[in-house]
GROMACS .gro file of C-alpha atoms in nm:
model
  265
    1MET     CA    1   3.964   0.233  -0.658
    2ASN     CA    2   3.830  -0.111  -0.746
    3VAL     CA    3   3.492  -0.190  -0.900
    4ILE     CA    4   3.317  -0.284  -0.575
    5ILE     CA    5   3.424   0.037  -0.401
    6LYS     CA    6   3.299   0.240  -0.697
    7VAL     CA    7   2.961   0.071  -0.679
    8LEU     CA    8   2.934   0.128  -0.304
    9VAL     CA    9   3.025   0.495  -0.350
   10ALA     CA   10   2.755   0.526  -0.619
   11ILE     CA   11   2.489   0.379  -0.393
   12GLY     CA   12   2.600   0.593  -0.099
   13LEU     CA   13   2.594   0.914  -0.302
   14VAL     CA   14   2.243   0.852  -0.432
   15PHE     CA   15   2.106   0.775  -0.084
   16VAL     CA   16   2.278   1.081   0.067
   17MET     CA   17   2.104   1.299  -0.193
   18SER     CA   18   1.764   1.147  -0.107
   19GLY     CA   19   1.523   1.301   0.146
   20CYS     CA   20   1.438   1.118   0.468
   21SER     CA   21   1.127   1.106   0.684
   22THR     CA   22   0.960   0.870   0.933
   23SER     CA   23   0.655   0.649   0.886
   24PRO     CA   24   0.370   0.629   1.143
   25THR     CA   25   0.529   0.311   1.281
   26GLY     CA   26   0.864   0.486   1.332
   27ARG     CA   27   1.039   0.341   1.027
   28SER     CA   28   1.283   0.560   0.833
   29GLN     CA   29   1.165   0.647   0.483
   30ILE     CA   30   1.306   0.798   0.166
   31THR     CA   31   1.058   1.062   0.044
   32MET     CA   32   1.176   1.294  -0.232
   33PHE     CA   33   0.846   1.451  -0.342
   34SER     CA   34   0.622   1.711  -0.180
   35GLY     CA   35   0.276   1.632  -0.049
   36GLU     CA   36   0.129   1.873  -0.304
   37LYS     CA   37   0.304   1.690  -0.586
   38MET     CA   38   0.181   1.350  -0.467
   39SER     CA   39  -0.178   1.476  -0.424
   40ALA     CA   40  -0.175   1.620  -0.775
   41MET     CA   41  -0.042   1.295  -0.918
   42GLY     CA   42  -0.301   1.093  -0.725
   43SER     CA   43  -0.588   1.312  -0.843
   44GLU     CA   44  -0.468   1.299  -1.202
   45SER     CA   45  -0.440   0.919  -1.195
   46PHE     CA   46  -0.785   0.887  -1.040
   47GLU     CA   47  -0.947   1.105  -1.305
   48GLN     CA   48  -0.781   0.895  -1.575
   49MET     CA   49  -0.910   0.574  -1.417
   50LYS     CA   50  -1.264   0.714  -1.408
   51GLN     CA   51  -1.238   0.768  -1.782
   52GLU     CA   52  -1.100   0.422  -1.856
   53ILE     CA   53  -1.285   0.190  -1.612
   54PRO     CA   54  -1.665   0.160  -1.599
   55ILE     CA   55  -1.819   0.304  -1.284
   56SER     CA   56  -2.082   0.092  -1.110
   57GLN     CA   57  -2.441   0.212  -1.122
   58ASN     CA   58  -2.555  -0.025  -0.845
   59LYS     CA   59  -2.703   0.219  -0.595
   60ASN     CA   60  -2.712  -0.029  -0.307
   61LEU     CA   61  -2.347  -0.124  -0.344
   62ILE     CA   62  -2.241   0.239  -0.390
   63LYS     CA   63  -2.427   0.331  -0.072
   64PHE     CA   64  -2.264   0.041   0.113
   65VAL     CA   65  -1.910   0.135   0.006
   66GLN     CA   66  -1.968   0.504   0.078
   67CYS     CA   67  -2.109   0.419   0.422
   68VAL     CA   68  -1.793   0.230   0.520
   69ALA     CA   69  -1.571   0.508   0.383
   70ASP     CA   70  -1.769   0.772   0.572
   71GLN     CA   71  -1.695   0.591   0.899
   72ILE     CA   72  -1.323   0.554   0.829
   73THR     CA   73  -1.209   0.878   0.665
   74PRO     CA   74  -1.292   1.115   0.956
   75ASN     CA   75  -1.031   0.926   1.160
   76VAL     CA   76  -0.755   0.982   0.906
   77SER     CA   77  -0.495   1.236   1.014
   78LYS     CA   78  -0.529   1.574   0.846
   79SER     CA   79  -0.159   1.554   0.764
   80ALA     CA   80  -0.245   1.268   0.526
   81HIS     CA   81  -0.540   1.451   0.371
   82SER     CA   82  -0.725   1.755   0.500
   83GLY     CA   83  -1.018   1.774   0.259
   84ASP     CA   84  -1.309   1.556   0.154
   85TRP     CA   85  -1.251   1.204   0.027
   86GLU     CA   86  -1.384   1.095  -0.312
   87VAL     CA   87  -1.502   0.734  -0.324
   88VAL     CA   88  -1.579   0.550  -0.649
   89LEU     CA   89  -1.705   0.195  -0.701
   90PHE     CA   90  -1.561   0.059  -1.026
   91GLU     CA   91  -1.741  -0.214  -1.219
   92SER     CA   92  -1.468  -0.474  -1.250
   93ASP     CA   93  -1.405  -0.836  -1.152
   94GLN     CA   94  -1.068  -0.738  -1.003
   95ILE     CA   95  -1.040  -0.847  -0.642
   96ASN     CA   96  -0.888  -0.520  -0.533
   97ALA     CA   97  -0.928  -0.171  -0.394
   98PHE     CA   98  -0.692   0.125  -0.364
   99ALA     CA   99  -0.645   0.469  -0.214
  100LEU     CA  100  -0.440   0.751  -0.362
  101PRO     CA  101  -0.287   1.071  -0.226
  102GLY     CA  102  -0.528   1.358  -0.261
  103GLY     CA  103  -0.816   1.181  -0.085
  104LYS     CA  104  -0.917   0.925  -0.349
  105ILE     CA  105  -1.055   0.577  -0.278
  106GLY     CA  106  -1.137   0.323  -0.547
  107VAL     CA  107  -1.315  -0.007  -0.484
  108TYR     CA  108  -1.369  -0.275  -0.749
  109THR     CA  109  -1.696  -0.467  -0.740
  110GLY     CA  110  -1.491  -0.789  -0.750
  111ILE     CA  111  -1.364  -0.734  -0.395
  112LEU     CA  112  -1.722  -0.725  -0.264
  113ALA     CA  113  -1.753  -1.096  -0.339
  114ILE     CA  114  -1.464  -1.157  -0.096
  115THR     CA  115  -1.562  -0.907   0.174
  116GLU     CA  116  -1.860  -1.071   0.340
  117ASN     CA  117  -1.971  -0.773   0.550
  118GLN     CA  118  -1.899  -0.413   0.651
  119ASP     CA  119  -1.612  -0.512   0.879
  120GLN     CA  120  -1.422  -0.699   0.610
  121LEU     CA  121  -1.469  -0.415   0.362
  122ALA     CA  122  -1.345  -0.178   0.634
  123ALA     CA  123  -1.037  -0.400   0.667
  124ILE     CA  124  -0.944  -0.371   0.301
  125MET     CA  125  -1.037  -0.002   0.285
  126GLY     CA  126  -0.843   0.072   0.604
  127HIS     CA  127  -0.544  -0.111   0.458
  128GLU     CA  128  -0.553   0.095   0.139
  129VAL     CA  129  -0.597   0.424   0.324
  130GLY     CA  130  -0.310   0.308   0.545
  131HIS     CA  131  -0.083   0.331   0.242
  132VAL     CA  132  -0.178   0.698   0.205
  133ILE     CA  133  -0.132   0.768   0.576
  134ALA     CA  134   0.216   0.614   0.565
  135ASN     CA  135   0.310   0.805   0.248
  136HIS     CA  136   0.392   0.481   0.067
  137SER     CA  137   0.329   0.617  -0.284
  138ASN     CA  138   0.594   0.882  -0.224
  139GLU     CA  139   0.832   0.624  -0.086
  140ARG     CA  140   0.778   0.380  -0.376
  141LEU     CA  141   0.830   0.655  -0.632
  142SER     CA  142   1.135   0.780  -0.444
  143SER     CA  143   1.290   0.435  -0.404
  144SER     CA  144   1.242   0.366  -0.775
  145SER     CA  145   1.410   0.698  -0.854
  146VAL     CA  146   1.695   0.614  -0.617
  147ALA     CA  147   1.736   0.271  -0.776
  148GLN     CA  148   1.742   0.422  -1.125
  149GLY     CA  149   1.988   0.690  -1.011
  150THR     CA  150   2.211   0.425  -0.855
  151LEU     CA  151   2.222   0.228  -1.180
  152GLN     CA  152   2.299   0.540  -1.383
  153LEU     CA  153   2.571   0.661  -1.149
  154THR     CA  154   2.723   0.315  -1.127
  155GLY     CA  155   2.730   0.300  -1.507
  156VAL     CA  156   2.928   0.625  -1.516
  157LEU     CA  157   3.175   0.503  -1.253
  158LEU     CA  158   3.229   0.178  -1.443
  159SER     CA  159   3.286   0.347  -1.776
  160GLY     CA  160   3.658   0.264  -1.763
  161GLN     CA  161   3.598  -0.108  -1.717
  162ASP     CA  162   3.572  -0.365  -1.995
  163GLN     CA  163   3.223  -0.446  -2.127
  164GLN     CA  164   3.206  -0.788  -1.962
  165THR     CA  165   3.280  -0.643  -1.619
  166GLN     CA  166   3.032  -0.361  -1.672
  167GLY     CA  167   2.763  -0.608  -1.779
  168LEU     CA  168   2.818  -0.843  -1.487
  169VAL     CA  169   2.821  -0.567  -1.225
  170MET     CA  170   2.519  -0.384  -1.367
  171ALA     CA  171   2.318  -0.707  -1.400
  172GLY     CA  172   2.408  -0.811  -1.047
  173LEU     CA  173   2.324  -0.467  -0.911
  174GLY     CA  174   1.990  -0.466  -1.094
  175VAL     CA  175   1.893  -0.802  -0.947
  176GLY     CA  176   2.020  -0.695  -0.605
  177LEU     CA  177   1.810  -0.377  -0.609
  178GLN     CA  178   1.501  -0.566  -0.722
  179TYR     CA  179   1.515  -0.852  -0.474
  180GLY     CA  180   1.718  -0.685  -0.200
  181VAL     CA  181   1.557  -0.340  -0.189
  182LEU     CA  182   1.241  -0.287  -0.397
  183MET     CA  183   1.059  -0.612  -0.319
  184PRO     CA  184   1.134  -0.598   0.055
  185TYR     CA  185   1.020  -0.234   0.046
  186GLY     CA  186   0.691  -0.353  -0.102
  187ARG     CA  187   0.646  -0.622   0.163
  188THR     CA  188   0.728  -0.372   0.437
  189HIS     CA  189   0.466  -0.133   0.300
  190GLU     CA  190   0.201  -0.404   0.293
  191LYS     CA  191   0.272  -0.516   0.649
  192GLU     CA  192   0.270  -0.155   0.768
  193ALA     CA  193  -0.059  -0.083   0.589
  194ASP     CA  194  -0.209  -0.395   0.747
  195ILE     CA  195  -0.129  -0.267   1.096
  196ILE     CA  196  -0.233   0.092   1.028
  197GLY     CA  197  -0.549  -0.028   0.857
  198GLN     CA  198  -0.647  -0.261   1.139
  199GLU     CA  199  -0.605   0.022   1.389
  200LEU     CA  200  -0.801   0.261   1.169
  201MET     CA  201  -1.094   0.022   1.127
  202ALA     CA  202  -1.100  -0.047   1.503
  203GLN     CA  203  -1.104   0.326   1.581
  204SER     CA  204  -1.393   0.357   1.335
  205GLY     CA  205  -1.603   0.095   1.514
  206PHE     CA  206  -1.534  -0.204   1.289
  207ASN     CA  207  -1.431  -0.537   1.443
  208PRO     CA  208  -1.053  -0.580   1.383
  209GLN     CA  209  -1.091  -0.959   1.383
  210ALA     CA  210  -1.252  -0.918   1.042
  211ALA     CA  211  -0.909  -0.829   0.899
  212ILE     CA  212  -0.794  -1.182   0.980
  213LYS     CA  213  -1.102  -1.338   0.820
  214LEU     CA  214  -1.052  -1.118   0.514
  215TRP     CA  215  -0.702  -1.252   0.450
  216LYS     CA  216  -0.822  -1.607   0.506
  217ASN     CA  217  -1.077  -1.541   0.232
  218MET     CA  218  -0.805  -1.391   0.012
  219ALA     CA  219  -0.588  -1.698   0.065
  220LYS     CA  220  -0.862  -1.915  -0.083
  221VAL     CA  221  -0.858  -1.721  -0.411
  222SER     CA  222  -0.482  -1.663  -0.439
  223SER     CA  223  -0.349  -2.017  -0.483
  224GLY     CA  224  -0.032  -2.033  -0.691
  225ALA     CA  225   0.114  -1.711  -0.549
  226PRO     CA  226   0.497  -1.691  -0.563
  227PRO     CA  227   0.710  -1.744  -0.251
  228GLU     CA  228   0.716  -1.437  -0.025
  229PHE     CA  229   1.081  -1.350  -0.098
  230LEU     CA  230   0.997  -1.332  -0.471
  231SER     CA  231   0.694  -1.111  -0.417
  232THR     CA  232   0.619  -0.749  -0.334
  233HIS     CA  233   0.352  -0.872  -0.092
  234PRO     CA  234   0.386  -1.078   0.226
  235SER     CA  235   0.222  -1.420   0.224
  236ASN     CA  236  -0.134  -1.453   0.349
  237GLU     CA  237  -0.002  -1.666   0.637
  238THR     CA  238   0.236  -1.388   0.743
  239ARG     CA  239  -0.038  -1.128   0.730
  240ILE     CA  240  -0.281  -1.342   0.930
  241LYS     CA  241  -0.016  -1.409   1.196
  242LYS     CA  242   0.077  -1.040   1.235
  243LEU     CA  243  -0.284  -0.921   1.241
  244THR     CA  244  -0.375  -1.185   1.498
  245GLU     CA  245  -0.086  -1.073   1.719
  246HIS     CA  246  -0.193  -0.708   1.680
  247LEU     CA  247  -0.542  -0.779   1.814
  248LYS     CA  248  -0.407  -0.710   2.163
  249VAL     CA  249  -0.378  -0.347   2.049
  250THR     CA  250  -0.677  -0.315   1.817
  251GLN     CA  251  -0.942  -0.509   2.010
  252PRO     CA  252  -0.943  -0.255   2.299
  253MET     CA  253  -0.955   0.027   2.043
  254PHE     CA  254  -1.265  -0.133   1.890
  255LEU     CA  255  -1.433  -0.183   2.227
  256ASN     CA  256  -1.364   0.179   2.324
  257SER     CA  257  -1.485   0.327   1.994
  258THR     CA  258  -1.798   0.541   2.012
  259GLN     CA  259  -1.876   0.474   1.645
  260LYS     CA  260  -2.135   0.205   1.566
  261PRO     CA  261  -2.137   0.156   1.188
  262MET     CA  262  -2.446   0.001   1.031
  263CYS     CA  263  -2.352  -0.045   0.667
  264THR     CA  264  -2.528  -0.315   0.465
  265LYS     CA  265  -2.520  -0.421   0.099
   0.00000   0.00000   0.00000
């Protein structure tokens, strides 16, 4: 059995041993961890962040962020999270927000300088909750475990080869997994969360066109970003294009929504 066949067998064995599921968009996923495990990990991480990052005391901004979350979270499937959602506004210049399994949402005050109104905040919050709905944390953790297992198993199968061959194959496999599997996985997750998030915000009564304006705003503050194929995130141009195309789905959802959010800073 030559080196290449050994490597292919290693990859195949690791993937066969991995669990499979389906995302909300119908995409096949590798998910190796239980929902209970992911919720526990999310809650633990959130508690640690609350200890390490200052929490905003700005009552108006806290009320604003909570108002948007209160419109969105009731429309999240109970299969993603069945209990209450905890929302925290962190005092940080980071232009970011996140959601974790276990019903946790974190928003940094820095993102509020980019989100001009309730609809744009709903776009970023919907996107982050979309990651939870699509079980992306589980998939990222699982894919990293699969990648590590592949490298370890390949190393065992190559143990009879000379050191130069082992080094070349392992280095090539490592680069291949990073740029051929893990980074595309990340871009796929981001695109999927964009679509799920835009639908979620529209269902919640927020104008889905704001998602497009949000990423135009983000593009203005993200100059110097690496090319898309070298990044875990799609380019702003790609996101804007896909979200614009998806308006044919989300605009009717928005118009048919019975929710009329009135959240102000």
